[in-house]
Amino acid sequence: MLRYITQRVLYMILTLLIIATITFFLMKLLPGSPFNNQDKLTETQRYALNEKYGLNDPVPVQYINYITKLAQGDLGYTFQFDGRTVNSLIVNGMGPSATVGFEALLFGTIVGLLLGIMAALKHNTFLDYGAMVIAVFGIAIPSFVFAGLLQYYVGVKLQWLPVAFWNGPEYHILPAFSLSVGVIATVARFMRTEMLEILGTDYILMARSKGVSKSAVIFKHCVRNSLIPIVTILGPMAIGLITGSLVIENIFAIPGIGEQFVKAIQVNDYPVIMGTTLFFSFLIVAIILIVDILYGIIDPRIRVAGGKS
Amino acid sequence: MKKSKWSLLLTLVLVLSVFLAACSGGDKDKASDSKGGEGDNATEKPNEPQVLNLVDGSEIPSMDSSQATDQVSFEVMNNVFEGLYRLDKDNQPTEGVAESHKVNEDGTVYTFKLNPNAKWSDGSQVVAKDFVFAWQKALHPDTLSEYAYIMGPVKNANAIQTDGDPLYGKVEELGVKAVDDTTLEVTLEAPAPYFLGLTGFATFYPQKEEYVKKQADKYSLEANTMIYNGPFVLSEWKHNEGWQFKKNDQYWDKDTVKLDEVNVKIVKDIATGVNLYETGQVDSVGLNSEFVDQFKDNEDLVTRGDAAVYFLRINQKKEELKNVNIRKAIDMAYDKQSLVDVLLNNGSTPAYFLVPGEFTFSPEGNEDFRKTNGDLGKFDAEEAKKLWAKGLEEIGKKELTLELLNYDSDGAKKTGEYIKNQLEKNLPGLKVSIKAQPFKQKLELESKGEYDFSYAGWGPDYQDPMTFLDMFITDGAHNQMGYSNPKYDELINSAKKETDTKKRWETMLEAEKVLFEDQAISPLYQQGIVGLRKPYVKGLVNHLFGADTSYKWIYIEGKQQ
C-alpha cells in the first residue's frame, strides 16, 4: 500500500509539472499585457514596465525562472493588488470558498442520498416521482438562478436571512443552499438508479429469503454497494465546490477565490493564472488518489494494490 | 351667530399670530446663523448617526499613491490622503495641504505655501519634502508606476522615465524642490494651467519618507501600515471583503468633516447591490441599463455625466477612408439620440464633439468649452446620402465594405449592430462587417492599424481639453488611425507652449473645430453614470476625473424620522 501511494505521489508531481508547462506556454499566447491602463501607456513606458517585471525576457527564460521559483513553493506576486503574494491570495480566498463549498457538499450529499434511497424504495409511487421532479429541476436550473431568487425572496422580501456578505453562520445558509441544489439532484439520481439495480439482484433476494431483516438488507448491503458511483462523482464535484463558484460568490459578496479563476485570465495576471491552475490541478490529482483509496475501503473487490498490504 | 363670528375672528387672530411668530422666529434663526460665521458647517452638527454605507466593485488594488492606477484606489485615497489641492464641490481646486500658491510670469514655476496645521495621522506635520519624496518615488525605475506618465508636465519627468535618456532614473533632477518645511517649489516643462487640479491626483500625494522606509515592504499593504493626511483614516481593511473609514482627528479641516464613519463592502454583482439598497443596508448603489427601466420613476434615481467620450475611430490609413466626404457621410448617417435613449439608457448623452461637456471651463468667464464650441456635427440622412455619393464618385467606387472593430461586451455588440444597420440603411452601397474582439485584442489591433473603423473611448487624465485634443496629433501614441493635419499639429503645439491662458484656450477651441472639419473621428456619446442614492445622503460630491467621489462634505440628514 505504501509503495503504491509513493508511486502515485511521484506521478502526481510529474502530472503537475506537465500541467504547469502547458499552462505557462498557453498563457503567453494571451493577447495584451497585465497593466491596468495599457491603452494609455506609450511604447517606451510599456517597455520599461515589462523590463521591471521581467516580461521582456524570451519566454523559455521566463519559464525556467518560474519553474525554479515554483520548486521553492513561491508562486510570485499578483499584478492586481500591490504587494500581495499569490500564495496569500489563494490561502485567504480558500477559507470562505471551502467553507461554503463544504457545507453545500455535506448538505447536498445527505439530502441527495436520502431522496435517492427513498425514491428507490418507494419506486413508482408519488414519493419517487416527487423526488425525481426535484432532481430534474435541480439539474436543469443553474445555481445562480436559485441564488437570485432566494436572495430576492428570502433576503429582500421576507428578510429572514441576510441578502449578502460574510459575517457569521446565518450568512452561509443561502449561498450553501444555492450551491447544494445541484449536488442534491445529481446524488439523488445516481443513488436511485444504483439502488434500484441492486435491489433487483440475486444476493439481495438471497439475503431476504434467508431471513435478514429488511432494514439490515437495505443499509448493510444495498446502500453500501450503491455508494460506489457516488464516491466517483463526489470527488470532482467536491473540488468544483470548495474552490468556489464565481457566480455564487459574486451574488452573495463572499470574499472567496472563485472569481480569480476567471479574472486572472481576463487581466493577464500571469502569476495568478499559474497559481490557481496549479492549485486546482493539485486538488484534482490529490482527490483522485483519495477516491482510489476509498474505493478499496467500500468495495474490497477493487482494492487497487491487490490486497497484499 | 354672533358667537360664531367672534370665534372666526379669534381663529384669524390666532392664525395670524402663529404666522408672525414663525416669521420673527425665522429672522432670529437667520441672525444667529450669520453671527456664527461658517454656521452650517461646524456649529450645528445634525444629531443623528453620521454613518454612510457604500458598496464598491473590487478590492482596493493599491494604497500606495505612487503605484495606484484604478478608480477604486483613487476614490479611497482621495478620502484618506490629500495633495496640495483637492477638487471642491464645483470641481475647482480648493486648498489641501497647500494654503496658497504663486505662479511666475511664464506660468512654469509654482511656489506652494503649505499649511503648517496639515498633519499626518501620527501627529507629525506634512512638510514639503514629503511631496518631493513621493514624486521622486513614483518616477524611480524601481517603483515605476503605471501612472507615472501623469507627472509629464513636471520638468524632466518624461526624461527620467525614458530608458536610454541621459536623465533616465535620475529622480533628483525632477523639477520639484523643498525650499523649507512649508515651501514647495515646482518647475514645469511648459505652462499647464490645469496643474493646480492635477496636484489633487493620487500620484501627486505626499508620502512621509521616514515612515515609508520604516514599513519597507509592508508599507500600504494593511490599514495599520499607512499614515494618512486626508479627511478620513482607513480604520479597517479586510482584504477582498471591505474596508472602513473613520474621521481623521488630526485633519487640519476636521471641523468641516461631518461623517464619523464610512463602511464600504465589496459587491461585484449589480443585482446584489440593488437588493442591499432595497433593504436599506447601503445608501448608494450603481445601476446598469438593465435596472434603469425598473427604477425609472424612483425618486432615488440619480444620473450624472461622466467625462469619458466614446467615438468611432476612422482609420485613415485605408485608402477609401482618406476621403473626407466619406468620413462626413458616415458621421451623419446614424442617429445618436436614439442610440443613447434606447440602447444605452444610462444617462449618456449624444456627442457631436470630442471634448466632453461640463468638464472644462474657460480661464475668463468660466464658460464651458462645450458651450463655446457647440455641436460640431448632426444626424442628417439626406445630406449624408449626398456626401456619400460624392465621396464614392471621388474615389471611383460604387460600393464599399468596411470592417467595424468592436468590443465583445453585450452592450457594445448591440451598439455595433445598431451602427451597422443605420449606416447600411442610409448609405447605399455600404456593407459593414463587425469584428468583435476581447478588450485587449481590440487594443492590439487598433495599435497595429488593422481595422477600418472602431468603437473606442477615452477618459481624461487631467482637467483640460488638451487631454482629449493631443491624442490626434500626427503620430501621437494614441492617434492609431493615421490622422494627420499639419494645421492641427501646429495649433496643438502652440497651445502647449502658450503662456497666455486666454489665447491658449482659443487655440484649443480652434483645434477642435479643425478636427471636425476633417471629420477625423465620428463621436458617439458622452458617458453617463446612473445609480440610486438615499435622499438623506447630503453633500456628496462627484468628480469628473481622478477619484469619483469626495466624502469630505457629506452629511446624513433625515434618515431617522
Tab-separated table of C-alpha atoms in Angstrom, chain B residues 218-423:
chain	number	residue	atom	x	y	z
B	218	LYS	CA	4.755	46.301	4.250
B	219	TYR	CA	4.016	49.955	3.522
B	220	SER	CA	0.417	50.500	2.448
B	221	LEU	CA	-0.455	46.816	2.446
B	222	GLU	CA	-2.654	46.977	5.542
B	223	ALA	CA	-4.724	49.672	7.239
B	224	ASN	CA	-2.158	49.910	10.052
B	225	THR	CA	0.929	50.152	7.852
B	226	MET	CA	-0.025	53.565	6.494
B	227	ILE	CA	-0.355	57.048	7.880
B	228	TYR	CA	-2.974	59.384	6.499
B	229	ASN	CA	-3.332	63.099	5.945
B	230	GLY	CA	-6.829	63.300	4.496
B	231	PRO	CA	-10.286	63.884	5.993
B	232	PHE	CA	-10.561	60.213	6.975
B	233	VAL	CA	-8.331	57.353	8.029
B	234	LEU	CA	-8.706	53.759	6.955
B	235	SER	CA	-9.585	52.104	10.254
B	236	GLU	CA	-10.115	48.608	8.930
B	237	TRP	CA	-9.273	46.841	5.697
B	238	LYS	CA	-10.466	43.262	5.285
B	239	HIS	CA	-8.969	42.160	2.028
B	240	ASN	CA	-11.479	41.120	-0.587
B	241	GLU	CA	-14.352	41.892	1.766
B	242	GLY	CA	-14.460	45.593	2.520
B	243	TRP	CA	-12.972	48.480	4.433
B	244	GLN	CA	-13.963	51.183	6.870
B	245	PHE	CA	-13.163	54.869	7.157
B	246	LYS	CA	-13.169	56.861	10.394
B	247	LYS	CA	-12.953	60.591	10.704
B	248	ASN	CA	-9.338	61.778	10.978
B	249	ASP	CA	-8.875	63.759	14.204
B	250	GLN	CA	-5.572	65.154	13.012
B	251	TYR	CA	-7.002	66.625	9.803
B	252	TRP	CA	-6.443	70.372	9.532
B	253	ASP	CA	-10.022	70.985	8.355
B	254	LYS	CA	-11.714	68.437	10.596
B	255	ASP	CA	-14.500	70.861	11.546
B	256	THR	CA	-15.845	70.612	8.016
B	257	VAL	CA	-15.930	66.832	8.074
B	258	LYS	CA	-19.245	65.591	9.469
B	259	LEU	CA	-19.256	61.879	8.776
B	260	ASP	CA	-17.871	59.761	11.618
B	261	GLU	CA	-17.750	56.514	9.741
B	262	VAL	CA	-17.988	55.175	6.204
B	263	ASN	CA	-18.361	51.442	5.656
B	264	VAL	CA	-17.590	50.034	2.248
B	265	LYS	CA	-18.309	46.456	1.255
B	266	ILE	CA	-17.182	44.765	-1.915
B	267	VAL	CA	-20.169	43.804	-4.043
B	268	LYS	CA	-19.458	42.767	-7.613
B	269	ASP	CA	-22.962	41.917	-8.716
B	270	ILE	CA	-25.230	44.839	-9.522
B	271	ALA	CA	-28.414	42.942	-8.648
B	272	THR	CA	-26.962	42.225	-5.211
B	273	GLY	CA	-26.174	45.907	-4.775
B	274	VAL	CA	-29.771	46.771	-5.638
B	275	ASN	CA	-31.114	44.182	-3.182
B	276	LEU	CA	-28.901	45.563	-0.430
B	277	TYR	CA	-30.082	49.052	-1.288
B	278	GLU	CA	-33.702	47.977	-1.033
B	279	THR	CA	-33.180	46.501	2.404
B	280	GLY	CA	-31.502	49.730	3.466
B	281	GLN	CA	-28.096	48.211	4.115
B	282	VAL	CA	-26.354	50.502	1.684
B	283	ASP	CA	-27.065	54.145	0.964
B	284	SER	CA	-25.949	54.369	-2.633
B	285	VAL	CA	-25.502	51.913	-5.458
B	286	GLY	CA	-24.638	51.999	-9.155
B	287	LEU	CA	-27.019	50.694	-11.817
B	288	ASN	CA	-26.620	49.415	-15.332
B	289	SER	CA	-29.078	49.936	-18.156
B	290	GLU	CA	-30.996	46.742	-17.309
B	291	PHE	CA	-32.041	48.217	-13.990
B	292	VAL	CA	-32.702	51.733	-15.170
B	293	ASP	CA	-36.150	50.893	-16.509
B	294	GLN	CA	-37.109	49.254	-13.245
B	295	PHE	CA	-36.249	52.399	-11.304
B	296	LYS	CA	-37.198	54.959	-13.919
B	297	ASP	CA	-39.785	56.651	-11.728
B	298	ASN	CA	-37.975	56.136	-8.453
B	299	GLU	CA	-37.083	59.414	-6.806
B	300	ASP	CA	-33.789	57.994	-5.577
B	301	LEU	CA	-32.530	57.664	-9.157
B	302	VAL	CA	-29.542	59.903	-9.816
B	303	THR	CA	-27.787	60.410	-13.133
B	304	ARG	CA	-24.714	62.410	-13.910
B	305	GLY	CA	-22.419	62.918	-16.839
B	306	ASP	CA	-19.000	61.372	-16.822
B	307	ALA	CA	-16.074	62.855	-18.703
B	308	ALA	CA	-15.470	59.767	-20.859
B	309	VAL	CA	-16.299	60.167	-24.544
B	310	TYR	CA	-16.906	57.280	-26.928
B	311	PHE	CA	-16.324	57.643	-30.630
B	312	LEU	CA	-15.641	55.795	-33.849
B	313	ARG	CA	-12.019	55.861	-34.872
B	314	ILE	CA	-11.854	56.124	-38.646
B	315	ASN	CA	-8.664	54.572	-39.937
B	316	GLN	CA	-7.266	56.999	-42.440
B	317	LYS	CA	-4.518	54.652	-43.488
B	318	LYS	CA	-7.212	52.953	-45.511
B	319	GLU	CA	-7.417	54.446	-48.985
B	320	GLU	CA	-11.202	54.887	-49.123
B	321	LEU	CA	-11.354	56.487	-45.712
B	322	LYS	CA	-8.842	59.153	-46.647
B	323	ASN	CA	-11.761	60.806	-48.414
B	324	VAL	CA	-13.307	63.437	-46.164
B	325	ASN	CA	-16.771	63.201	-47.747
B	326	ILE	CA	-16.922	59.502	-46.994
B	327	ARG	CA	-15.984	60.215	-43.407
B	328	LYS	CA	-18.535	63.002	-43.095
B	329	ALA	CA	-21.224	60.802	-44.609
B	330	ILE	CA	-20.511	58.098	-42.039
B	331	ASP	CA	-20.807	60.544	-39.165
B	332	MET	CA	-24.105	61.980	-40.402
B	333	ALA	CA	-25.746	58.696	-41.295
B	334	TYR	CA	-26.687	57.354	-37.866
B	335	ASP	CA	-28.969	58.711	-35.204
B	336	LYS	CA	-27.042	59.239	-31.982
B	337	GLN	CA	-30.037	60.399	-29.980
B	338	SER	CA	-31.835	57.075	-30.422
B	339	LEU	CA	-28.611	55.285	-29.596
B	340	VAL	CA	-28.401	56.851	-26.138
B	341	ASP	CA	-32.156	56.833	-25.476
B	342	VAL	CA	-32.930	53.302	-26.496
B	343	LEU	CA	-29.759	51.245	-26.393
B	344	LEU	CA	-27.613	52.780	-23.689
B	345	ASN	CA	-30.332	54.197	-21.468
B	346	ASN	CA	-27.882	55.118	-18.712
B	347	GLY	CA	-27.746	58.885	-18.677
B	348	SER	CA	-25.336	59.081	-21.608
B	349	THR	CA	-25.801	61.989	-23.986
B	350	PRO	CA	-25.198	62.065	-27.747
B	351	ALA	CA	-21.809	63.519	-28.704
B	352	TYR	CA	-21.135	65.798	-31.638
B	353	PHE	CA	-17.732	66.724	-30.268
B	354	LEU	CA	-14.531	65.408	-28.718
B	355	VAL	CA	-14.147	67.446	-25.521
B	356	PRO	CA	-16.983	66.492	-23.150
B	357	GLY	CA	-19.444	68.939	-21.644
B	358	GLU	CA	-19.356	70.243	-18.060
B	359	PHE	CA	-15.731	69.216	-17.822
B	360	THR	CA	-13.563	72.226	-18.572
B	361	PHE	CA	-14.233	75.928	-18.270
B	362	SER	CA	-12.604	78.952	-19.850
B	363	PRO	CA	-9.999	80.825	-17.775
B	364	GLU	CA	-12.038	84.014	-18.097
B	365	GLY	CA	-15.772	83.981	-17.714
B	366	ASN	CA	-15.746	80.349	-16.715
B	367	GLU	CA	-17.647	79.245	-19.783
B	368	ASP	CA	-17.948	75.587	-20.661
B	369	PHE	CA	-15.631	74.626	-23.520
B	370	ARG	CA	-18.529	72.668	-24.929
B	371	LYS	CA	-20.891	75.607	-24.844
B	372	THR	CA	-18.457	77.851	-26.692
B	373	ASN	CA	-17.759	75.417	-29.482
B	374	GLY	CA	-21.255	73.931	-29.583
B	375	ASP	CA	-22.137	70.877	-31.609
B	376	LEU	CA	-19.787	70.093	-34.472
B	377	GLY	CA	-21.998	67.655	-36.341
B	378	LYS	CA	-25.537	66.393	-36.681
B	379	PHE	CA	-27.677	63.494	-37.855
B	380	ASP	CA	-28.913	64.164	-41.392
B	381	ALA	CA	-29.604	61.117	-43.519
B	382	GLU	CA	-30.347	63.143	-46.672
B	383	GLU	CA	-27.173	65.181	-46.506
B	384	ALA	CA	-25.258	62.015	-45.668
B	385	LYS	CA	-26.522	60.343	-48.835
B	386	LYS	CA	-25.346	63.269	-50.941
B	387	LEU	CA	-21.909	63.357	-49.365
B	388	TRP	CA	-21.672	59.612	-49.690
B	389	ALA	CA	-22.476	59.699	-53.410
B	390	LYS	CA	-19.964	62.475	-53.902
B	391	GLY	CA	-17.307	60.634	-51.947
B	392	LEU	CA	-17.843	57.394	-53.838
B	393	GLU	CA	-17.510	59.249	-57.096
B	394	GLU	CA	-14.270	60.836	-55.948
B	395	ILE	CA	-12.723	57.502	-55.077
B	396	GLY	CA	-14.244	55.908	-58.176
B	397	LYS	CA	-16.215	53.158	-56.468
B	398	LYS	CA	-19.825	52.073	-56.428
B	399	GLU	CA	-19.817	50.181	-53.189
B	400	LEU	CA	-17.685	49.777	-50.148
B	401	THR	CA	-17.228	47.148	-47.453
B	402	LEU	CA	-15.919	48.347	-44.122
B	403	GLU	CA	-14.991	46.423	-41.028
B	404	LEU	CA	-16.143	47.744	-37.676
B	405	LEU	CA	-13.796	46.666	-34.886
B	406	ASN	CA	-15.801	46.310	-31.712
B	407	TYR	CA	-15.503	45.359	-28.046
B	408	ASP	CA	-17.022	41.977	-27.232
B	409	SER	CA	-19.276	43.044	-24.349
B	410	ASP	CA	-23.027	42.589	-24.782
B	411	GLY	CA	-23.703	46.310	-24.697
B	412	ALA	CA	-21.038	47.111	-27.264
B	413	LYS	CA	-22.319	44.384	-29.553
B	414	LYS	CA	-25.781	45.924	-29.568
B	415	THR	CA	-24.335	49.338	-30.266
B	416	GLY	CA	-22.250	47.891	-33.095
B	417	GLU	CA	-25.311	46.241	-34.665
B	418	TYR	CA	-27.210	49.480	-34.419
B	419	ILE	CA	-24.487	51.463	-36.175
B	420	LYS	CA	-24.217	48.795	-38.859
B	421	ASN	CA	-27.960	48.852	-39.543
B	422	GLN	CA	-28.181	52.617	-39.639
B	423	LEU	CA	-25.169	53.019	-41.903
